[in-house]
mmCIF file of C-alpha atoms in Angstrom:
data_model
loop_
_atom_site.group_PDB
_atom_site.id
_atom_site.type_symbol
_atom_site.label_atom_id
_atom_site.label_comp_id
_atom_site.label_asym_id
_atom_site.label_seq_id
_atom_site.Cartn_x
_atom_site.Cartn_y
_atom_site.Cartn_z
ATOM 1 C CA MET A 1 184.182 127.919 162.581
ATOM 2 C CA SER A 2 186.536 127.786 159.596
ATOM 3 C CA TYR A 3 187.172 124.484 157.883
ATOM 4 C CA ILE A 4 187.918 123.050 154.441
ATOM 5 C CA THR A 5 185.512 120.623 152.776
ATOM 6 C CA LEU A 6 186.886 118.704 149.787
ATOM 7 C CA VAL A 7 184.282 117.281 147.389
ATOM 8 C CA ARG A 8 185.211 114.621 144.880
ATOM 9 C CA HIS A 9 183.692 115.260 141.454
ATOM 10 C CA GLY A 10 180.678 113.274 140.267
ATOM 11 C CA GLN A 11 181.067 110.015 138.374
ATOM 12 C CA ALA A 12 182.985 110.622 135.153
ATOM 13 C CA ASN A 13 183.229 108.640 131.917
ATOM 14 C CA THR A 14 184.037 105.193 133.313
ATOM 15 C CA GLU A 15 184.708 103.719 129.858
ATOM 16 C CA ALA A 16 187.598 106.099 129.194
ATOM 17 C CA ARG A 17 191.238 105.070 128.999
ATOM 18 C CA ASP A 18 192.783 108.505 128.473
ATOM 19 C CA GLU A 19 192.687 111.880 130.212
ATOM 20 C CA ASP A 20 190.522 113.767 127.710
ATOM 21 C CA SER A 21 187.871 111.056 127.358
ATOM 22 C CA TYR A 22 187.561 110.636 131.124
ATOM 23 C CA ASP A 23 187.177 114.353 131.797
ATOM 24 C CA ARG A 24 183.392 114.725 131.643
ATOM 25 C CA LEU A 25 180.570 113.739 133.952
ATOM 26 C CA SER A 26 178.237 110.876 133.256
ATOM 27 C CA ASP A 27 174.493 111.495 133.638
ATOM 28 C CA LEU A 28 174.722 109.814 137.033
ATOM 29 C CA GLY A 29 177.637 112.072 137.986
ATOM 30 C CA THR A 30 175.532 115.146 137.249
ATOM 31 C CA GLN A 31 172.666 113.718 139.320
ATOM 32 C CA GLN A 32 174.981 112.977 142.248
ATOM 33 C CA ALA A 33 176.194 116.577 142.244
ATOM 34 C CA GLN A 34 172.650 117.952 142.018
ATOM 35 C CA TRP A 35 171.591 115.864 145.002
ATOM 36 C CA LEU A 36 174.605 117.129 146.947
ATOM 37 C CA GLY A 37 173.656 120.717 146.126
ATOM 38 C CA GLN A 38 170.110 120.118 147.326
ATOM 39 C CA HIS A 39 171.419 118.623 150.566
ATOM 40 C CA LEU A 40 173.746 121.568 151.225
ATOM 41 C CA ALA A 41 170.922 124.016 150.509
ATOM 42 C CA ARG A 42 168.663 122.248 153.019
ATOM 43 C CA THR A 43 171.279 122.400 155.755
ATOM 44 C CA GLY A 44 171.640 126.150 155.302
ATOM 45 C CA GLU A 45 175.414 125.820 155.467
ATOM 46 C CA VAL A 46 177.209 128.839 154.011
ATOM 47 C CA PHE A 47 180.577 128.643 152.278
ATOM 48 C CA PRO A 48 182.063 132.132 151.886
ATOM 49 C CA ARG A 49 184.911 130.622 149.871
ATOM 50 C CA LEU A 50 184.389 128.286 146.900
ATOM 51 C CA TYR A 51 187.152 126.673 144.871
ATOM 52 C CA SER A 52 187.377 124.190 142.043
ATOM 53 C CA GLY A 53 190.065 122.437 140.101
ATOM 54 C CA THR A 54 190.202 123.547 136.491
ATOM 55 C CA LEU A 55 189.311 120.187 134.891
ATOM 56 C CA GLN A 56 186.011 119.867 133.042
ATOM 57 C CA ARG A 57 184.628 117.301 135.490
ATOM 58 C CA HIS A 58 185.400 119.674 138.375
ATOM 59 C CA ARG A 59 183.659 122.598 136.693
ATOM 60 C CA GLU A 60 180.646 120.478 135.716
ATOM 61 C CA THR A 61 180.340 119.190 139.282
ATOM 62 C CA ALA A 62 180.532 122.690 140.770
ATOM 63 C CA ALA A 63 177.873 123.901 138.323
ATOM 64 C CA ALA A 64 175.552 120.988 139.128
ATOM 65 C CA ILE A 65 175.952 121.498 142.883
ATOM 66 C CA GLY A 66 174.689 125.031 142.336
ATOM 67 C CA LEU A 67 174.902 126.753 145.712
ATOM 68 C CA ASP A 68 172.635 129.640 144.729
ATOM 69 C CA GLY A 69 173.590 132.922 146.293
ATOM 70 C CA HIS A 70 177.256 131.992 146.611
ATOM 71 C CA ALA A 71 180.089 133.472 144.613
ATOM 72 C CA GLU A 72 181.414 131.670 141.545
ATOM 73 C CA PRO A 73 184.099 129.106 142.453
ATOM 74 C CA GLN A 74 187.691 130.270 142.129
ATOM 75 C CA MET A 75 189.566 128.024 139.685
ATOM 76 C CA ASP A 76 192.740 126.581 141.202
ATOM 77 C CA ALA A 77 194.856 124.071 139.253
ATOM 78 C CA ARG A 78 196.569 122.916 142.452
ATOM 79 C CA PHE A 79 193.442 120.835 143.051
ATOM 80 C CA ASN A 80 193.597 119.095 139.667
ATOM 81 C CA GLU A 81 194.014 115.341 139.646
ATOM 82 C CA MET A 82 197.277 113.642 138.756
ATOM 83 C CA GLU A 83 197.222 112.458 135.127
ATOM 84 C CA PHE A 84 196.528 108.849 136.054
ATOM 85 C CA PHE A 85 195.908 107.506 132.554
ATOM 86 C CA THR A 86 199.060 109.163 131.247
ATOM 87 C CA LEU A 87 201.093 107.699 134.114
ATOM 88 C CA ALA A 88 199.503 104.263 133.710
ATOM 89 C CA THR A 89 200.231 104.266 129.975
ATOM 90 C CA LEU A 90 203.873 105.218 130.561
ATOM 91 C CA TYR A 91 204.142 102.551 133.271
ATOM 92 C CA ARG A 92 202.715 99.955 130.888
ATOM 93 C CA ASP A 93 204.960 100.941 128.003
ATOM 94 C CA GLN A 94 208.123 101.187 130.112
ATOM 95 C CA HIS A 95 207.583 98.312 132.562
ATOM 96 C CA GLY A 96 205.003 96.033 130.926
ATOM 97 C CA VAL A 97 202.372 96.501 133.652
ATOM 98 C CA PRO A 98 198.839 96.411 132.148
ATOM 99 C CA ILE A 99 196.428 99.275 132.741
ATOM 100 C CA PRO A 100 193.693 98.083 135.152
ATOM 101 C CA GLU A 101 190.255 97.279 133.768
ATOM 102 C CA ASP A 102 188.156 97.155 136.956
ATOM 103 C CA ARG A 103 188.190 98.145 140.628
ATOM 104 C CA GLU A 104 189.859 94.895 141.731
ATOM 105 C CA ASP A 105 192.709 95.460 139.280
ATOM 106 C CA PHE A 106 193.091 99.042 140.523
ATOM 107 C CA THR A 107 193.606 97.728 144.070
ATOM 108 C CA ASP A 108 196.830 95.951 143.061
ATOM 109 C CA HIS A 109 197.932 98.403 140.396
ATOM 110 C CA LEU A 110 197.727 101.737 142.210
ATOM 111 C CA PRO A 111 200.320 101.152 144.974
ATOM 112 C CA ARG A 112 202.767 99.740 142.413
ATOM 113 C CA LEU A 113 202.237 102.743 140.142
ATOM 114 C CA PHE A 114 202.669 105.193 143.028
ATOM 115 C CA ALA A 115 205.874 103.465 144.192
ATOM 116 C CA ALA A 116 207.391 103.626 140.699
ATOM 117 C CA TRP A 117 206.267 107.240 140.265
ATOM 118 C CA GLN A 118 207.687 108.334 143.637
ATOM 119 C CA ALA A 119 210.998 106.554 142.965
ATOM 120 C CA GLY A 120 211.403 108.276 139.595
ATOM 121 C CA GLU A 121 211.151 104.965 137.727
ATOM 122 C CA ILE A 122 208.618 106.332 135.206
ATOM 123 C CA ASP A 123 210.430 108.375 132.585
ATOM 124 C CA ASN A 124 208.996 111.734 131.461
ATOM 125 C CA PRO A 125 205.858 111.860 133.661
ATOM 126 C CA PRO A 126 203.542 114.895 133.359
ATOM 127 C CA GLU A 127 204.780 115.909 136.825
ATOM 128 C CA SER A 128 206.800 114.230 139.547
ATOM 129 C CA PHE A 129 205.189 112.604 142.572
ATOM 130 C CA GLN A 130 206.966 115.183 144.711
ATOM 131 C CA ALA A 131 205.566 118.087 142.669
ATOM 132 C CA PHE A 132 202.038 116.691 142.960
ATOM 133 C CA GLU A 133 202.413 116.312 146.712
ATOM 134 C CA ALA A 134 203.853 119.830 147.040
ATOM 135 C CA ARG A 135 201.045 121.540 145.121
ATOM 136 C CA VAL A 136 198.346 119.761 147.136
ATOM 137 C CA ARG A 137 200.118 120.702 150.367
ATOM 138 C CA ASP A 138 200.454 124.318 149.214
ATOM 139 C CA GLY A 139 196.781 124.560 148.248
ATOM 140 C CA MET A 140 195.548 123.069 151.516
ATOM 141 C CA GLU A 141 197.823 125.241 153.639
ATOM 142 C CA GLU A 142 196.832 128.431 151.813
ATOM 143 C CA ILE A 143 193.105 127.790 152.104
ATOM 144 C CA GLY A 144 193.543 126.606 155.695
ATOM 145 C CA ALA A 145 195.133 129.937 156.583
ATOM 146 C CA GLY A 146 192.135 131.892 155.277
ATOM 147 C CA ASP A 147 188.949 132.915 157.073
ATOM 148 C CA GLY A 148 185.572 131.260 156.735
ATOM 149 C CA ARG A 149 184.397 127.869 155.548
ATOM 150 C CA ALA A 150 185.759 126.730 152.195
ATOM 151 C CA LEU A 151 184.327 124.202 149.736
ATOM 152 C CA VAL A 152 186.702 122.744 147.134
ATOM 153 C CA VAL A 153 185.617 120.551 144.197
ATOM 154 C CA THR A 154 188.505 118.248 143.336
ATOM 155 C CA SER A 155 189.455 114.608 142.676
ATOM 156 C CA GLY A 156 190.098 111.411 144.612
ATOM 157 C CA GLY A 157 193.876 111.476 144.219
ATOM 158 C CA VAL A 158 194.014 114.990 145.649
ATOM 159 C CA ILE A 159 191.793 114.022 148.592
ATOM 160 C CA GLY A 160 193.958 110.962 149.228
ATOM 161 C CA MET A 161 197.092 113.108 149.066
ATOM 162 C CA ALA A 162 195.608 115.595 151.538
ATOM 163 C CA MET A 163 195.051 112.623 153.866
ATOM 164 C CA ARG A 164 198.608 111.405 153.305
ATOM 165 C CA ILE A 165 199.940 114.845 154.212
ATOM 166 C CA THR A 166 197.696 115.204 157.260
ATOM 167 C CA LEU A 167 197.956 111.663 158.628
ATOM 168 C CA GLY A 168 201.443 110.694 157.457
ATOM 169 C CA LEU A 169 200.189 107.792 155.325
ATOM 170 C CA ASP A 170 202.696 105.560 153.581
ATOM 171 C CA LEU A 171 202.215 104.761 149.884
ATOM 172 C CA MET A 172 199.985 101.757 150.542
ATOM 173 C CA GLY A 173 197.823 103.814 152.896
ATOM 174 C CA TYR A 174 197.688 106.618 150.343
ATOM 175 C CA ALA A 175 196.626 104.219 147.590
ATOM 176 C CA ARG A 176 193.924 102.691 149.808
ATOM 177 C CA ALA A 177 192.624 106.146 150.667
ATOM 178 C CA CYS A 178 192.393 107.068 146.982
ATOM 179 C CA LEU A 179 190.508 103.864 146.186
ATOM 180 C CA ALA A 180 188.028 104.513 149.000
ATOM 181 C CA VAL A 181 186.952 108.007 147.927
ATOM 182 C CA GLU A 182 183.445 107.919 146.433
ATOM 183 C CA ASN A 183 182.032 110.328 143.883
ATOM 184 C CA THR A 184 180.626 113.572 145.378
ATOM 185 C CA SER A 185 181.722 112.519 148.870
ATOM 186 C CA LEU A 186 182.594 115.131 151.496
ATOM 187 C CA SER A 187 185.861 115.125 153.454
ATOM 188 C CA ARG A 188 186.636 117.865 155.955
ATOM 189 C CA TRP A 189 189.717 119.403 157.560
ATOM 190 C CA LEU A 190 189.859 121.754 160.542
ATOM 191 C CA PRO A 191 192.736 124.253 160.875
ATOM 192 C CA LEU A 192 194.391 123.882 164.297
ATOM 193 C CA ARG A 193 197.315 126.101 165.322
ATOM 194 C CA GLY A 194 198.886 126.233 161.899
ATOM 195 C CA SER A 195 198.184 122.625 160.940
ATOM 196 C CA LEU A 196 195.168 120.719 159.607
ATOM 197 C CA ALA A 197 193.189 117.966 161.331
ATOM 198 C CA LEU A 198 190.993 115.524 159.410
ATOM 199 C CA THR A 199 187.518 115.544 160.990
ATOM 200 C CA GLN A 200 185.402 113.778 158.332
ATOM 201 C CA PHE A 201 186.129 111.413 155.461
ATOM 202 C CA ASN A 202 184.049 110.203 152.511
ATOM 203 C CA ALA A 203 180.634 111.270 153.838
ATOM 204 C CA LEU A 204 177.621 110.854 151.526
ATOM 205 C CA PRO A 205 174.639 112.344 153.377
ATOM 206 C CA HIS A 206 172.881 113.097 150.072
ATOM 207 C CA LEU A 207 172.977 109.423 149.039
ATOM 208 C CA GLU A 208 171.945 107.793 152.327
ATOM 209 C CA HIS A 209 168.287 107.317 151.356
ATOM 210 C CA PRO A 210 167.621 103.692 150.313
ATOM 211 C CA GLU A 211 166.362 104.838 146.910
ATOM 212 C CA ARG A 212 169.754 106.438 146.211
ATOM 213 C CA GLN A 213 172.022 103.569 147.246
ATOM 214 C CA PHE A 214 172.482 102.671 143.587
ATOM 215 C CA ALA A 215 174.138 106.054 143.015
ATOM 216 C CA ARG A 216 177.196 105.350 145.188
ATOM 217 C CA THR A 217 180.187 104.984 142.875
ATOM 218 C CA HIS A 218 183.975 104.879 143.111
ATOM 219 C CA LEU A 219 184.977 104.921 139.423
#
């Protein structure tokens, strides 16, 4: 059976407030990815097609997962995250909305940011909301049309956007989906007659053991 599994990268630099500083795994993020690789190896699941966004945290996650015996992941920038910190800084400077400091602040901030971004109310963004949505759609459709199981290392905003596209989520639903995606979680889509059906979201089989509960992270 062919399907697409999207993996969110491991925990990154949670102290960062800009794109470059955020774009590297923490020690815990590397461990999360290693545990995921061990889990996938134990299941014996084979992924003939491997993909990764081009960001450093994507590449580090793919390397830590390992998947011995598989081909090297194909780099695909369509699965890169939106430039959240850049957008949040522009939103702050242009509209006076502070950049969030913790998860609770993100809950209120993200839907407001997305609404302003979609409406074109943030001047000179790195890309438009519509362009981000289009590249995620294009990447998912292209991989969905291929043969064999595919594993894609990507980011939470991309996974949330894939859910928005598949399930028709409004902006609030999209923001909530993004906030829910945990590091190194597995979400899966099944191609059905030219479309994609979501069959699994945010699974963490490699972190279910009680001794690994501490390793579940969102940021």
